[in-house]
mmCIF file of C-alpha atoms in Angstrom:
data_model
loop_
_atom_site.group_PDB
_atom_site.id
_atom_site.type_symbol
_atom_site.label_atom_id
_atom_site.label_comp_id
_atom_site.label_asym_id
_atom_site.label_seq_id
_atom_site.Cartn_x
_atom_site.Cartn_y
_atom_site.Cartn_z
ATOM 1 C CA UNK A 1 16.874 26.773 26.510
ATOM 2 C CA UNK A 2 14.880 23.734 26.785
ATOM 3 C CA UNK A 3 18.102 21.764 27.964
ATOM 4 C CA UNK A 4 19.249 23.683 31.208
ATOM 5 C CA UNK A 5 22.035 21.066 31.734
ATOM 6 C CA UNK A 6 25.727 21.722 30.032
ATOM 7 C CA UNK A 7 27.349 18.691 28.318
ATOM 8 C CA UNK A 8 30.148 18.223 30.723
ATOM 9 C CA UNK A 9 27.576 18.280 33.845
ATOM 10 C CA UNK A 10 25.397 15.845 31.979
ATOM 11 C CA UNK A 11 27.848 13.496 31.380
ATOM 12 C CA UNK A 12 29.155 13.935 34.670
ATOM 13 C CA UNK A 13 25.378 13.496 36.796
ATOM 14 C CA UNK A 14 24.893 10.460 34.155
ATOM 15 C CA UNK A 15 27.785 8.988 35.848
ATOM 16 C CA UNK A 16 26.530 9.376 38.998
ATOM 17 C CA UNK A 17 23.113 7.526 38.170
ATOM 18 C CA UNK A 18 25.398 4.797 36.461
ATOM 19 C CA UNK A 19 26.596 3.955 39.826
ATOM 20 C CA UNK A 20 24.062 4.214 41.906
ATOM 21 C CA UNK A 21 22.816 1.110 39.960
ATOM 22 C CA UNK A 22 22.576 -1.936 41.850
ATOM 23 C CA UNK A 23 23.898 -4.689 39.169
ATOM 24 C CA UNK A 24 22.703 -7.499 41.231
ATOM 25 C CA UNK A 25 19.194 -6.231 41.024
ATOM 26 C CA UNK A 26 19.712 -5.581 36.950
ATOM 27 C CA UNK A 27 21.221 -9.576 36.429
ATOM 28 C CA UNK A 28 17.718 -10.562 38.561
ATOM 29 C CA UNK A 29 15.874 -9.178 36.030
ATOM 30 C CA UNK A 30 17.205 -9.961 33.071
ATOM 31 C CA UNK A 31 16.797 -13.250 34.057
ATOM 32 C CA UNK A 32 13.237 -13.125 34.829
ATOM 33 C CA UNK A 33 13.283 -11.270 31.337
ATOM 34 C CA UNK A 34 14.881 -14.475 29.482
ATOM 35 C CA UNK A 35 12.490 -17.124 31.901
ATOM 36 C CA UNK A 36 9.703 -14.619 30.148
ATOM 37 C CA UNK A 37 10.791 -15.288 26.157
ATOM 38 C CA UNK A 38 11.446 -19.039 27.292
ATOM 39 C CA UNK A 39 7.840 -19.744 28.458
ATOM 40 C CA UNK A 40 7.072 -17.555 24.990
ATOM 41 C CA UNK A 41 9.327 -19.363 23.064
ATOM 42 C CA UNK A 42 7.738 -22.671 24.265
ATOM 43 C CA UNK A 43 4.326 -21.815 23.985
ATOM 44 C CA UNK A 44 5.002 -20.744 20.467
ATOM 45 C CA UNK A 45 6.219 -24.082 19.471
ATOM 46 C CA UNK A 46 3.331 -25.665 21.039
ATOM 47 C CA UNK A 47 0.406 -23.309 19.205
ATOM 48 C CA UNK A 48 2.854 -24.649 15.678
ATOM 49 C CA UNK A 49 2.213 -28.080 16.390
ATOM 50 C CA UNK A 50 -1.717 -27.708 16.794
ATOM 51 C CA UNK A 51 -1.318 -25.303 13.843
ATOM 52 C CA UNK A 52 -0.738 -28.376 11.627
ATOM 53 C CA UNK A 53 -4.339 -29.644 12.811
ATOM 54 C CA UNK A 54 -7.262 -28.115 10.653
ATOM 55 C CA UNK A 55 -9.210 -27.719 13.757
ATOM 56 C CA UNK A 56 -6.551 -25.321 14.997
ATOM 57 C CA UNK A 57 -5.472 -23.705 11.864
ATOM 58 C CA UNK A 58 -5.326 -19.965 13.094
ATOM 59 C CA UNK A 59 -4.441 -20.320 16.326
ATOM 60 C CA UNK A 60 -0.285 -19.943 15.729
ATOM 61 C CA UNK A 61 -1.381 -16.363 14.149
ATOM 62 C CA UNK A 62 -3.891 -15.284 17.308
ATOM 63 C CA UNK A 63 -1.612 -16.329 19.974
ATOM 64 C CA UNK A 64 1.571 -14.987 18.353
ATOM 65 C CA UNK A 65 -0.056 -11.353 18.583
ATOM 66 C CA UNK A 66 -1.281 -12.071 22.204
ATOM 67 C CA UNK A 67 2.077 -12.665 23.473
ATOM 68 C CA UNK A 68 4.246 -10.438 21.536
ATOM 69 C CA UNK A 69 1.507 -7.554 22.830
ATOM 70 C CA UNK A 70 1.819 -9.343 26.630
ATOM 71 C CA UNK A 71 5.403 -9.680 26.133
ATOM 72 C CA UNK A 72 6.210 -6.004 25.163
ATOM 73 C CA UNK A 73 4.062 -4.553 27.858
ATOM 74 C CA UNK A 74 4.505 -7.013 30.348
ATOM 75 C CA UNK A 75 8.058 -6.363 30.847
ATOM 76 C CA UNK A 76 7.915 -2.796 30.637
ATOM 77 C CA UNK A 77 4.964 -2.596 33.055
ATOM 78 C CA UNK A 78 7.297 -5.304 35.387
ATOM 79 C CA UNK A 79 10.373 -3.086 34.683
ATOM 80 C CA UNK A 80 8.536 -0.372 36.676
ATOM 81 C CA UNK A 81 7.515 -2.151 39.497
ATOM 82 C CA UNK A 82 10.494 -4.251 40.056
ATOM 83 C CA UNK A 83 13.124 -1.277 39.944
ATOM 84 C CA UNK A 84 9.901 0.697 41.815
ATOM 85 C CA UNK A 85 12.393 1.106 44.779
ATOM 86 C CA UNK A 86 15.474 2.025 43.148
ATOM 87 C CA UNK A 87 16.797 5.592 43.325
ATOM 88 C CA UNK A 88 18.121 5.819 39.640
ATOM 89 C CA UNK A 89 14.942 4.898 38.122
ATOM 90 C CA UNK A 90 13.447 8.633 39.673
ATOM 91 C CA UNK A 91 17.164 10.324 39.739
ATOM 92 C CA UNK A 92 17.118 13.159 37.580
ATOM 93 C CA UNK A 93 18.642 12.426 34.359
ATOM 94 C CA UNK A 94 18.392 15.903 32.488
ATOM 95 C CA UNK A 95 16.202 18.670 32.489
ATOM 96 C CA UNK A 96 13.367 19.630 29.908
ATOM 97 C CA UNK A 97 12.224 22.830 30.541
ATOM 98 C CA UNK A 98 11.057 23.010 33.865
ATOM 99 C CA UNK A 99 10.672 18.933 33.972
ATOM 100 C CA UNK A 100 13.181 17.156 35.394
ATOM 101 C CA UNK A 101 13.035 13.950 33.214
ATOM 102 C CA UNK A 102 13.991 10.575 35.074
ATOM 103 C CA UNK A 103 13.609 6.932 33.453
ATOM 104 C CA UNK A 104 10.360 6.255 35.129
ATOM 105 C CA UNK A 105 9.287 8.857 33.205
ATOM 106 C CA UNK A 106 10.917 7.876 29.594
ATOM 107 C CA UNK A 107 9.814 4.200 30.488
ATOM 108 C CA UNK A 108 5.749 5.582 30.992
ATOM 109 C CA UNK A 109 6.061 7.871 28.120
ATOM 110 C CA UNK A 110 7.005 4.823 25.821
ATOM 111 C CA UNK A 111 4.177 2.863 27.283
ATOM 112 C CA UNK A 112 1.544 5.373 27.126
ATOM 113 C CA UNK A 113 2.573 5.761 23.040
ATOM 114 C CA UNK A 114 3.192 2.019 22.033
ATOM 115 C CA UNK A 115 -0.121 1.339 23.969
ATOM 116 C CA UNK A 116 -2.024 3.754 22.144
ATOM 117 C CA UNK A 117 -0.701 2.860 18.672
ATOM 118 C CA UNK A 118 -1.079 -1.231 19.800
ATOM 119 C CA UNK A 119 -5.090 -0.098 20.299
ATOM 120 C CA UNK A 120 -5.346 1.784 17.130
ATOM 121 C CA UNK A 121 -3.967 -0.335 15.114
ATOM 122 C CA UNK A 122 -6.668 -3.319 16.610
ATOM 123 C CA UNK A 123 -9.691 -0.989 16.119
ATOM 124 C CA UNK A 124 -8.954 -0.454 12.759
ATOM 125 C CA UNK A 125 -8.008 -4.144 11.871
ATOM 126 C CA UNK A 126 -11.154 -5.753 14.407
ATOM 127 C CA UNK A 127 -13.453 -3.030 14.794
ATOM 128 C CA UNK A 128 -13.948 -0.276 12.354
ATOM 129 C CA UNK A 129 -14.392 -2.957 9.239
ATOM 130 C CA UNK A 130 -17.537 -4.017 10.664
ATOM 131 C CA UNK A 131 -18.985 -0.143 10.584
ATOM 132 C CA UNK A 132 -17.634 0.288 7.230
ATOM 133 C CA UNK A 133 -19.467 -2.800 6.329
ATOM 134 C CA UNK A 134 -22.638 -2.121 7.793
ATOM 135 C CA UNK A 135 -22.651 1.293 6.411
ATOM 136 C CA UNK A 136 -21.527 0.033 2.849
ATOM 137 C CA UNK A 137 -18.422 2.224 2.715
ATOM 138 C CA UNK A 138 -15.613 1.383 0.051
ATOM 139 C CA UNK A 139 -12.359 0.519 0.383
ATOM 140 C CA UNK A 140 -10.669 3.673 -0.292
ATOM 141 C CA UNK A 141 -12.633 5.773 2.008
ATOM 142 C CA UNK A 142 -12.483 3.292 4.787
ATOM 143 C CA UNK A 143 -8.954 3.599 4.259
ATOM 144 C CA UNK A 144 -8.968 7.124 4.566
ATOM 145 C CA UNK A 145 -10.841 7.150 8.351
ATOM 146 C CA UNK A 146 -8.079 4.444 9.321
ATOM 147 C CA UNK A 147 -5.416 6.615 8.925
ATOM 148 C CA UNK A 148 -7.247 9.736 10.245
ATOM 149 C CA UNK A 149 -8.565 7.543 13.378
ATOM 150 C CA UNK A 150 -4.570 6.391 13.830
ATOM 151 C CA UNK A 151 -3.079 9.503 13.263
ATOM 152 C CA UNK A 152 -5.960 11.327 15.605
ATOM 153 C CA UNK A 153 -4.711 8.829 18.394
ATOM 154 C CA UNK A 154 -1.273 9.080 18.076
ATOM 155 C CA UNK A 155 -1.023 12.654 18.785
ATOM 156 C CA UNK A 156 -3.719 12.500 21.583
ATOM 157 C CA UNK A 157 -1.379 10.027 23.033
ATOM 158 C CA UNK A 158 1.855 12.075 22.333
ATOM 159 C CA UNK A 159 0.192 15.449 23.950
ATOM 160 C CA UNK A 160 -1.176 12.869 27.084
ATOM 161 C CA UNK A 161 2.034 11.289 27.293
ATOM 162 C CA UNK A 162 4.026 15.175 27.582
ATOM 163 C CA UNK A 163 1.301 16.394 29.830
ATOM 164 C CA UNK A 164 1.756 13.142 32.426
ATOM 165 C CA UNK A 165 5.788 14.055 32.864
ATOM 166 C CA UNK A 166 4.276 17.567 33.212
ATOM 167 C CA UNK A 167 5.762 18.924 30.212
ATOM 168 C CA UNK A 168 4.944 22.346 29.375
ATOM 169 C CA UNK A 169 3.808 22.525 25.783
ATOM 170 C CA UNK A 170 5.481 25.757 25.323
ATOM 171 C CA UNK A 171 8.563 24.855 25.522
ATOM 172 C CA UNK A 172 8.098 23.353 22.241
ATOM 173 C CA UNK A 173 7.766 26.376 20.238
ATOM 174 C CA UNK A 174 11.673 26.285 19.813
ATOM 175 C CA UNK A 175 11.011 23.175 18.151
ATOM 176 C CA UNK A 176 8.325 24.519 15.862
ATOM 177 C CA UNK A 177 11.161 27.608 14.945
ATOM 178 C CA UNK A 178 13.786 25.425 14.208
ATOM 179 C CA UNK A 179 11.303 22.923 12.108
ATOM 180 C CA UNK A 180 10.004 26.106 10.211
ATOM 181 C CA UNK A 181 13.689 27.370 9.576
ATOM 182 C CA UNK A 182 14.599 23.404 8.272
ATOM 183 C CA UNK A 183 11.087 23.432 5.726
ATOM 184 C CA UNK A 184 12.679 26.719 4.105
ATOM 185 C CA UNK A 185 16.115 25.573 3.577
ATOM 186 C CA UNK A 186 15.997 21.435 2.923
ATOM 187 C CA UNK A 187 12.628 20.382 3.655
ATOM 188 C CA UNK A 188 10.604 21.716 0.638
ATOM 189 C CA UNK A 189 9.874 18.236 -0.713
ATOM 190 C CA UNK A 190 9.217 16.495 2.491
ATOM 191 C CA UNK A 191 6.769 19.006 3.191
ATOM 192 C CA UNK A 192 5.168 19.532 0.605
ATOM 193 C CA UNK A 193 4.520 15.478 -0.028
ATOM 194 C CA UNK A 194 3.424 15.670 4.012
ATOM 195 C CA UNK A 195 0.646 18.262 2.835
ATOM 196 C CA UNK A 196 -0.318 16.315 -0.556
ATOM 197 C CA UNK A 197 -0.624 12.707 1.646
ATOM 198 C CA UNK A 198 -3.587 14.942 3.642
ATOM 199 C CA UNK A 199 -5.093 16.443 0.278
ATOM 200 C CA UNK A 200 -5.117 12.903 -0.947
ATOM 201 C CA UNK A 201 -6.796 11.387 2.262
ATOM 202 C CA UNK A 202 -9.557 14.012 2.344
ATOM 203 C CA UNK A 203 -10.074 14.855 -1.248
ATOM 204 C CA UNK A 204 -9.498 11.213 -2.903
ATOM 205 C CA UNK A 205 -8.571 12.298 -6.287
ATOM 206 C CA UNK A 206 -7.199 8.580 -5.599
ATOM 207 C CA UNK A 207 -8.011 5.861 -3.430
ATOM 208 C CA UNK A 208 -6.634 2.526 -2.450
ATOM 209 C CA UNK A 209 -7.882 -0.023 -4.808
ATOM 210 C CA UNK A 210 -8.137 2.846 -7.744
ATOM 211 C CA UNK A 211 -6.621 1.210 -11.205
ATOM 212 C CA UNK A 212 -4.103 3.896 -12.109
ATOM 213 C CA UNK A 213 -1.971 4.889 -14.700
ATOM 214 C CA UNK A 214 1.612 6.617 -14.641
ATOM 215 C CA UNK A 215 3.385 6.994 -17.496
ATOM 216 C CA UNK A 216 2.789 3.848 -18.817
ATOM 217 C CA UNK A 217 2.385 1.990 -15.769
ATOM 218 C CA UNK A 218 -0.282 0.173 -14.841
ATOM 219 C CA UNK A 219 -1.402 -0.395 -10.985
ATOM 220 C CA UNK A 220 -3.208 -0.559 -7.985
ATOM 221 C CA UNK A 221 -2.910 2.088 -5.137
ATOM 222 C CA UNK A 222 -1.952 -0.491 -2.474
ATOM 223 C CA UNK A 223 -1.070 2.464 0.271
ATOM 224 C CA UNK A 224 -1.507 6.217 0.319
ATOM 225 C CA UNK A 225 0.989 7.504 3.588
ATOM 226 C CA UNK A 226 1.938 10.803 4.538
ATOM 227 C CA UNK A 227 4.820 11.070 2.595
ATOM 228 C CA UNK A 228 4.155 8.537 -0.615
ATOM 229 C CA UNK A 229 2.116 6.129 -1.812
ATOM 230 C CA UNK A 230 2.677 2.688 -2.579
ATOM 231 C CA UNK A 231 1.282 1.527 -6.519
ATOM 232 C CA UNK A 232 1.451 -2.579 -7.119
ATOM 233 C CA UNK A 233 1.713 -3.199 -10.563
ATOM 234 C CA UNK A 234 -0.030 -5.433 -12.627
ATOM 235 C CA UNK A 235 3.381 -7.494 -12.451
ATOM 236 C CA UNK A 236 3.417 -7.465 -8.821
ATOM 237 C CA UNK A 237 5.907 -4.575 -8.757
ATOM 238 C CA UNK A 238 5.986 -1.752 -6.267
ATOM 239 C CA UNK A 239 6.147 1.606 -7.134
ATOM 240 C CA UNK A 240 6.925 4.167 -4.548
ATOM 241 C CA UNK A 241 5.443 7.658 -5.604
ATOM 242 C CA UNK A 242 6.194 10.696 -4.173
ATOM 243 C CA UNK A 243 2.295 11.653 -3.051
ATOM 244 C CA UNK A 244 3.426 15.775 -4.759
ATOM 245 C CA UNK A 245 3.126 13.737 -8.067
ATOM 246 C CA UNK A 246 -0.466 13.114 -8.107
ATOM 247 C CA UNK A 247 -1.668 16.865 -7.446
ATOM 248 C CA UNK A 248 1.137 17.950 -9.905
ATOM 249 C CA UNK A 249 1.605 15.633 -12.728
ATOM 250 C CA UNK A 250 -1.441 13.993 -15.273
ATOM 251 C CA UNK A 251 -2.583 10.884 -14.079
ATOM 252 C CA UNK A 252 -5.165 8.477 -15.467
ATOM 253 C CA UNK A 253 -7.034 6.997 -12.683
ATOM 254 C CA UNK A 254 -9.491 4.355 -13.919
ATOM 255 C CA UNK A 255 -11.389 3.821 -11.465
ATOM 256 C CA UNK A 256 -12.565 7.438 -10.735
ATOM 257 C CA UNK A 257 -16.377 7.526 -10.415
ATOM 258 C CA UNK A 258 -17.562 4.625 -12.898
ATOM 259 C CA UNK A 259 -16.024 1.627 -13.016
ATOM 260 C CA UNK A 260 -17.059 0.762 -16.861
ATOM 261 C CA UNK A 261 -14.626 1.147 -19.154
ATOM 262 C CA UNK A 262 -14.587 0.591 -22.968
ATOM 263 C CA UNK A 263 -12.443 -2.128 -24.617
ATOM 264 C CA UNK A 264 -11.361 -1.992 -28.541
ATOM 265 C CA UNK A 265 -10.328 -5.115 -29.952
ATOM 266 C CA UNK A 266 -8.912 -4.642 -33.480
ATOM 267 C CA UNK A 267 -8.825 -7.016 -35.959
ATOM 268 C CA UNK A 268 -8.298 -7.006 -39.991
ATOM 269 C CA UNK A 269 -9.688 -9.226 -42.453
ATOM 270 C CA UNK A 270 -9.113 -10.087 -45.878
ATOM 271 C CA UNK A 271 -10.466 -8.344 -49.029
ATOM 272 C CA UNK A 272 -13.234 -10.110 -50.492
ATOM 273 C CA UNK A 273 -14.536 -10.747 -47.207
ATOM 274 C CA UNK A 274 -18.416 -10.259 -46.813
ATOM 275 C CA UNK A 275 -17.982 -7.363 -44.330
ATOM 276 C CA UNK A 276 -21.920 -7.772 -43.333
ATOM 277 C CA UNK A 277 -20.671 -11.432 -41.940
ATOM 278 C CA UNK A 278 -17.803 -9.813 -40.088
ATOM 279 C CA UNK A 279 -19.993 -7.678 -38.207
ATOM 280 C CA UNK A 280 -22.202 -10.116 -36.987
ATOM 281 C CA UNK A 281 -19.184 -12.804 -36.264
ATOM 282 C CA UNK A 282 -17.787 -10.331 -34.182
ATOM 283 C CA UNK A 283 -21.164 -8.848 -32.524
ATOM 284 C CA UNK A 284 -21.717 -12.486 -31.741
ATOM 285 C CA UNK A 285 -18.377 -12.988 -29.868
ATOM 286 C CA UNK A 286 -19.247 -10.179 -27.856
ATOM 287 C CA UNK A 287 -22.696 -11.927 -26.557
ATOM 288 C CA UNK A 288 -21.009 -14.991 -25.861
ATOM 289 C CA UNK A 289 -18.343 -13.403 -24.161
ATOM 290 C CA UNK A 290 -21.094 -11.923 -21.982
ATOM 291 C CA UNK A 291 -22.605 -15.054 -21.274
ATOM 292 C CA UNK A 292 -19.522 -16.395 -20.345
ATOM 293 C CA UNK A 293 -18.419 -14.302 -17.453
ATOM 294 C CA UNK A 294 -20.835 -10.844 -17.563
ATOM 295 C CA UNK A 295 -17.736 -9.108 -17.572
ATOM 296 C CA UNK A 296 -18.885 -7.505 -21.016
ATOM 297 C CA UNK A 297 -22.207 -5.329 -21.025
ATOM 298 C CA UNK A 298 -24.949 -5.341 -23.413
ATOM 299 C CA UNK A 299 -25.807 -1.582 -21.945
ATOM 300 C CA UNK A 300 -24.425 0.162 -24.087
ATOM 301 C CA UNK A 301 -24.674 -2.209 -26.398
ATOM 302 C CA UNK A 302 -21.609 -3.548 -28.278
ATOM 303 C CA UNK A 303 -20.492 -1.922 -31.727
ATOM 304 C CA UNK A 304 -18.613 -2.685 -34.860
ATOM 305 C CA UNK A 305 -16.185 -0.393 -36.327
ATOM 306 C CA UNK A 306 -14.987 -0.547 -40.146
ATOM 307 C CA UNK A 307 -12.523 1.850 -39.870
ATOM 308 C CA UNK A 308 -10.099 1.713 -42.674
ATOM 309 C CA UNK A 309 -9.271 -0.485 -45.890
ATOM 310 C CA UNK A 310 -5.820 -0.948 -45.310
ATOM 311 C CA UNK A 311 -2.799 -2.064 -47.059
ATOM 312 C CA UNK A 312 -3.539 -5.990 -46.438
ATOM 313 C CA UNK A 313 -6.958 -6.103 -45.318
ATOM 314 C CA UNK A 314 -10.237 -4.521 -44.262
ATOM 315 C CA UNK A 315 -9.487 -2.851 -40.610
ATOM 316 C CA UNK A 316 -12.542 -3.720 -38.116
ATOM 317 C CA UNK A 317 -12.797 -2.696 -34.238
ATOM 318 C CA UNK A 318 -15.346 -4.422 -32.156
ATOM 319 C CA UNK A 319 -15.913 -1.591 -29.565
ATOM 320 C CA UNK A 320 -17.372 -3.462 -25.924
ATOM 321 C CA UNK A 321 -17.811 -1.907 -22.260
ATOM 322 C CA UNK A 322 -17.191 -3.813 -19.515
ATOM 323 C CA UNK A 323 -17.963 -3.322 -15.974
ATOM 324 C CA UNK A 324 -14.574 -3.575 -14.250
ATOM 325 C CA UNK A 325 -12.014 -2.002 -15.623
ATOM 326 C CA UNK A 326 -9.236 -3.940 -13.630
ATOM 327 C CA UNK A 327 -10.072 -6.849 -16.064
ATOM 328 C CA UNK A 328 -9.273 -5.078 -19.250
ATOM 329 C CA UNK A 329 -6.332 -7.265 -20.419
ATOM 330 C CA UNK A 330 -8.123 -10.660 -19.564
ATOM 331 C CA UNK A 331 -11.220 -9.749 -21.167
ATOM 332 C CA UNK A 332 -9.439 -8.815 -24.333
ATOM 333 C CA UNK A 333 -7.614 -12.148 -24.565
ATOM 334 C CA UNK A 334 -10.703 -13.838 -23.788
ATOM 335 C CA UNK A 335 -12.147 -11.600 -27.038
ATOM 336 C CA UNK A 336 -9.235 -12.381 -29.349
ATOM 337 C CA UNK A 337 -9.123 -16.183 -28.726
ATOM 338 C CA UNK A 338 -13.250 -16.510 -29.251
ATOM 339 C CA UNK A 339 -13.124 -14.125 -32.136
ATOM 340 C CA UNK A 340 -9.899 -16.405 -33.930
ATOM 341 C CA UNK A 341 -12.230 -19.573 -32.992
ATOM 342 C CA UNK A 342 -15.187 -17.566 -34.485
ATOM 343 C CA UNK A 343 -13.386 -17.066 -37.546
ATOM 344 C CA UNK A 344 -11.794 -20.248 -38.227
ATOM 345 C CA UNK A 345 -15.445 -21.649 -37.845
ATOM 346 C CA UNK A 346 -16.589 -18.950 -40.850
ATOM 347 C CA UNK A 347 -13.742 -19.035 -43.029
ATOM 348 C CA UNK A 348 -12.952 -15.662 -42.353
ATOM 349 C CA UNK A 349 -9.489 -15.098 -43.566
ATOM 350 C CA UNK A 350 -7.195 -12.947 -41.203
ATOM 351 C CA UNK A 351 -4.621 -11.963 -43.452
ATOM 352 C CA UNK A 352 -0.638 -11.399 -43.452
ATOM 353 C CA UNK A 353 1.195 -8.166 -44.681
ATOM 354 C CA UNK A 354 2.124 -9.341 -48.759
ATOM 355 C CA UNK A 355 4.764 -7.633 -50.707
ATOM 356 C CA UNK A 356 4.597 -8.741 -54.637
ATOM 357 C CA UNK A 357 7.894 -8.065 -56.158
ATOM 358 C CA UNK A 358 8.081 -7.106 -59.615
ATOM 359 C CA UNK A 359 12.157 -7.756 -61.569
ATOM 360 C CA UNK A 360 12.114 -5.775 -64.639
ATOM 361 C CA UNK A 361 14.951 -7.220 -66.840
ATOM 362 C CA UNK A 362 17.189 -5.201 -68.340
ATOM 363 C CA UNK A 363 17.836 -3.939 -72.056
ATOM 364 C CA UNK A 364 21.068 -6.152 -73.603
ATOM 365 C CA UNK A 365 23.875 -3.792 -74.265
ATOM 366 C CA UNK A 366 25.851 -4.418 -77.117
ATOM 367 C CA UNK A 367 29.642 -5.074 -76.812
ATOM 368 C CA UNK A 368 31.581 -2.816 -79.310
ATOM 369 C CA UNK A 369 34.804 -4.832 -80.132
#
């Protein structure tokens, strides 16, 4: 039993650290703690003011993360010094094993884990872009080491933070048993998304920044987690995935190796149309388009499809690849309105369904009287 203390005595030795608390020494320091988030409070208002002033635009940003991080760990860190002499701060409050486990020790194991999680999170945001830059990774893979690198120091800090209240790891196996017995009965899903976030990390059959699509719907991996991943839609939507989907279910994922994609643009003509003239109006929308914005590639070099006479007109597909296939629908408008300008300048008809409608009249019938 990792709890060697019976509800009844717990309640009853919690009772006994309640009042051994000295509640003159508590109203002390919660007003130091208030004198703390006034000074805060004020220099906050200050670093708004010379916000407004272009010369100190970011400063509001930089100092609010100084003093929320000096805040948080200054009060903890003056929580343990000012109470240092108190005798409920090392009474015993319950037993872990063979730990007795006080609130000095909760109070340091909280520290020790917010600290290390404060540090990863600013050597992935300040330091680890600039080797991923010098070394010319992508997004999606420096991605991936963030979350390894966070992940590695959390539980480093969780297994430092269990050893310092001289935990014994052992004692933890009950915890393993129980977690094993909960992944059979309820925790099939949660599990096996938990395993599929780690296949996705390592093996990248998708990576933040991929263009994917899901039945229909068309996004950006924004955030791959342990449990799901986050897809922003072209609509500025987000889509919470299950991360079980993407190892189990078809997914079109655009960006997977090349970038180029290829763009048809159909269009339909009228009959009688010199179909020679077509071609090169079209081919010739495609250059321009490339001078334009580059977006469209002359290698492999644009093509013109006549693929069907149809009902109203003479069915054409210019057939372009373009070199980022994020800007698929802006390129194709751009396409559509050049090749309309194009055609208006050429008297090329773009026809309209027609439906002639023949009345046969009738035979008079005679009226017998």
């Amino acid at each position: 039993m990792l709890l060697t203390i019976q509800p009844e005595e717990l309640t009853k030795h919690w009772y006994e650290v309640f009042e051994q608390i000295e509640w003159t020494e508590v109203l002390l320091f919660l007003f130091y703690v208030a004198c703390i988030f006034l000074v805060r409070a004020v220099v906050l208002a200050i670093s708004r003011r010379l916000s407004k002033k272009r010369m100190f635009r970011h400063v509001d940003s930089i100092l609010r993360s100084i003093l929320n991080w000096a805040t948080t760990y200054g009060i903890l860190l003056f929580m343990i010094f000012y109470f240092s002499e108190s005798g409920w701060m090392f009474n015993r409050l319950f037993d872990l094993g063979n730990v007795e486990i006080t609130a000095f020790l909760l109070i340091l194991v909280i520290l020790i884990v917010s600290l290390a999680n404060r540090a990863a999170k600013i050597i992935t945001r300040y330091i680890l872009p600039n080797v991923y830059q010098r070394y010319h990774l992508d997004r999606g893979l420096s991605y991936t080491f963030d979350r390894m690198f966070h992940y590695t120091v959390m539980a480093i800090a969780i297994l430092v933070s269990l050893t310092t209240v001289g935990l014994d790891l052992s004692a933890l196996t009950v915890f393993a048993g129980v977690l094993g017995v909960g992944i059979g009965f309820g925790l099939q899903n949660i599990a096996s998304n938990f395993i599929s976030g780690i296949i996705l990390l390592f093996e990248r059959p998708i990576k933040v920044g991929d263009r994917v699509i899901i039945d229909d719907l068309i996004g950006d991996v924004d955030k791959i987690s342990l449990r799901s991943t986050v897809i922003k839609t072209i609509h500025n939507e987000h889509v919470i995935v299950p991360n079980s989907y993407f190892l189990e279910e078809q997914v079109v994922n655009r960006s997977y190796g090349d970038p180029r994609m290829r763009l048809v643009v159909p269009v339909g003509v009228a009959y009688g149309t010199d179909a020679e003239k077509v071609k090169r109006v079209l081919l010739q929308a495609a250059q321009e388009e490339h001078q334009e914005g580059g977006v469209v590639l002359l290698d492999p070099e644009p093509f013109v499809n006549f693929s069907a006479f149809g009902e109203s007109s003479l069915d054409f597909e210019l057939m372009v690849w373009i070199a980022n296939s994020n800007q698929i629908i802006t390129t194709k408008s751009a396409l559509n309105f050049r090749i309309n300008r194009l055609f208006a300048e050429q008297d090329i008809e773009i026809p309209f369904p027609q439906r002639d409608l023949h009345i046969k009249s009738m035979p008079e019938i005679k009226r017998e009287y």
